[in-house]
mmCIF file of C-alpha atoms in Angstrom:
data_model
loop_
_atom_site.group_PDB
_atom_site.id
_atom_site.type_symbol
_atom_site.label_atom_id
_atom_site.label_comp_id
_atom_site.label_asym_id
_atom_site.label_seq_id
_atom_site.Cartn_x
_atom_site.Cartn_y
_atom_site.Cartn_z
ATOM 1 C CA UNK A 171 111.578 89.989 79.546
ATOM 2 C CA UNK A 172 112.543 88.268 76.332
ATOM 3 C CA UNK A 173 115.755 87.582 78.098
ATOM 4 C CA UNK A 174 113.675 85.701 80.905
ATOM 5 C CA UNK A 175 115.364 87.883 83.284
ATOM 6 C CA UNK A 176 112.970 89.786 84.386
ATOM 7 C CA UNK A 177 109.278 89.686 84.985
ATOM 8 C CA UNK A 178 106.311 92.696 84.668
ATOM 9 C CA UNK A 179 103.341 92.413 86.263
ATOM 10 C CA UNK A 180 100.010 94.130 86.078
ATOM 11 C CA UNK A 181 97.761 95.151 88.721
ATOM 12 C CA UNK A 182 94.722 96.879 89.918
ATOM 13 C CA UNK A 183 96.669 99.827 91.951
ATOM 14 C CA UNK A 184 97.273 101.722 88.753
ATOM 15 C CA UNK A 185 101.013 100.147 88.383
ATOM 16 C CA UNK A 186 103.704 97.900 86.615
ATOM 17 C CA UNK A 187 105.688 96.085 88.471
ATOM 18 C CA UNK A 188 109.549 94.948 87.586
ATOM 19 C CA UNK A 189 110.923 91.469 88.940
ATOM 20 C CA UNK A 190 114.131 89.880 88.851
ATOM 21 C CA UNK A 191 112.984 86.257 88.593
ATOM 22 C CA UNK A 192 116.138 84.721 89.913
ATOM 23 C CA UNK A 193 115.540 86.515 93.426
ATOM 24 C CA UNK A 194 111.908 86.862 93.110
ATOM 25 C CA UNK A 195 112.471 90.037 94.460
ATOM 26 C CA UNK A 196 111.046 94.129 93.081
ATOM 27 C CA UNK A 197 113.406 96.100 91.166
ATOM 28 C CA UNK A 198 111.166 98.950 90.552
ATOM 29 C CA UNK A 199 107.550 100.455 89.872
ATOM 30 C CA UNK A 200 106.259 102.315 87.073
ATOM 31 C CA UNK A 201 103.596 104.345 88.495
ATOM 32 C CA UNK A 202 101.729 107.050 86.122
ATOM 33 C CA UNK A 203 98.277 105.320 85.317
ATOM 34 C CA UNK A 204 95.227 107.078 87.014
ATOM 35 C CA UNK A 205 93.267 103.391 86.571
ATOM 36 C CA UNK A 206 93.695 99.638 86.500
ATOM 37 C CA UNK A 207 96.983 97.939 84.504
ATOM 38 C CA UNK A 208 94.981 95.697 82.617
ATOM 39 C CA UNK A 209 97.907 94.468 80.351
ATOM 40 C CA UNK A 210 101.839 94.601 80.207
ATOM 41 C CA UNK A 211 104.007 93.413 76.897
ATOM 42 C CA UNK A 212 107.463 93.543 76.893
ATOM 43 C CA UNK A 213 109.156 94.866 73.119
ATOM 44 C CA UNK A 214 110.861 92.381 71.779
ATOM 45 C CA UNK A 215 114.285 93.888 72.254
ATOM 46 C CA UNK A 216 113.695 94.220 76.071
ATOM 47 C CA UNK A 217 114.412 97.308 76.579
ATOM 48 C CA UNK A 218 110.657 98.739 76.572
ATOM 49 C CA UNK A 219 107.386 97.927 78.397
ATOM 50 C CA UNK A 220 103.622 98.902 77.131
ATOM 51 C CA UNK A 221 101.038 99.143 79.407
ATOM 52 C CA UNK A 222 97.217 98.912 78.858
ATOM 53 C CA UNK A 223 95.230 100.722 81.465
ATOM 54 C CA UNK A 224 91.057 101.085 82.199
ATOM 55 C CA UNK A 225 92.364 105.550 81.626
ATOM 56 C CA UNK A 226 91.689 104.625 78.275
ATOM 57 C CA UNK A 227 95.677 104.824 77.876
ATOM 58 C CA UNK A 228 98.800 102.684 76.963
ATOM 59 C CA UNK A 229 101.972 103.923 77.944
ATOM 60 C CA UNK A 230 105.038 102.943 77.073
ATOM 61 C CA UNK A 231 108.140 102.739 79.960
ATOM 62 C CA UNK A 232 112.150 102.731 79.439
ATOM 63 C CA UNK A 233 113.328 100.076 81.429
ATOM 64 C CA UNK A 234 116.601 101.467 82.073
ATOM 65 C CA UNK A 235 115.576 104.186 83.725
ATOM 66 C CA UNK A 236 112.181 102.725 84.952
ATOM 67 C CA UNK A 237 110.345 105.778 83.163
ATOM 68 C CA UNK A 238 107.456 106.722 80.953
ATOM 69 C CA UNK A 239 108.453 107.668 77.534
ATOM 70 C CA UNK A 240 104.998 108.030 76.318
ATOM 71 C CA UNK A 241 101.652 107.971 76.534
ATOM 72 C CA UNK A 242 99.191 106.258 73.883
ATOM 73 C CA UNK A 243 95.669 108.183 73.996
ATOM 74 C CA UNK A 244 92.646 107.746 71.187
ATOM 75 C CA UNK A 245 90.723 104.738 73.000
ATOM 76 C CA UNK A 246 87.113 105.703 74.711
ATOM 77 C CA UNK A 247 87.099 103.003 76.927
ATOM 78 C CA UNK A 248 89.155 100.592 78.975
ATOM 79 C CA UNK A 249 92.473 99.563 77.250
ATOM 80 C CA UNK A 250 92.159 95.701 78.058
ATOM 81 C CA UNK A 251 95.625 94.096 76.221
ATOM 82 C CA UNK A 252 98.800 95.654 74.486
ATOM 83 C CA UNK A 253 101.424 93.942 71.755
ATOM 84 C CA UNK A 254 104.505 94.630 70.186
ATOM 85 C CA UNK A 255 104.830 93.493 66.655
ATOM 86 C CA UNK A 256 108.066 91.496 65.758
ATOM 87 C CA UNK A 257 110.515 93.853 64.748
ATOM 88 C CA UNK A 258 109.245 96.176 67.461
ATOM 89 C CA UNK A 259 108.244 98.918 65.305
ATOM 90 C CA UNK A 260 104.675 99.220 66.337
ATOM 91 C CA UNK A 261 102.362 98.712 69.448
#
């Protein structure tokens, strides 16, 4: 997190992963791809996460309430990396 209080990690069982860093310990999962988290970004507020997934899909997650606020569709393929731009308007 921009914070660098938490951390988000990717993996190949189709979820996102929250960490506290301090503990090292799991403060959630963010479950909702049907494929491979290629790719997490945090915005730069911290309050959001994008995913990229091999669905073909980024999604974006709340934080606060560890769930998906949307869904990104359009791509044909694998989604392989996902950015915020610096006034977090866009993904």
């Amino acid at each position: 997190s921009p914070d660098g209080e938490f951390v988000a990690s990717a993996s190949g069982d189709e979820t996102v992963k929250i960490w506290k860093l301090a503990t090292m310990e799991e403060v959630g999962t963010l479950k909702g791809h049907s494929d491979y988290v290629n790719c997490v970004a945090w915005s730069p507020d911290g309050e959001f996460v994008a995913s990229a997934s091999g669905d073909e899909t980024v999604k974006i997650w709340k934080l606060a309430t560890m769930e998906e606020v949307g869904t990104l569709k359009g791509h044909s393929d694998y989604v392989n990396c996902v950015a915020w731009s610096p006034d977090g308007e866009f993904v």
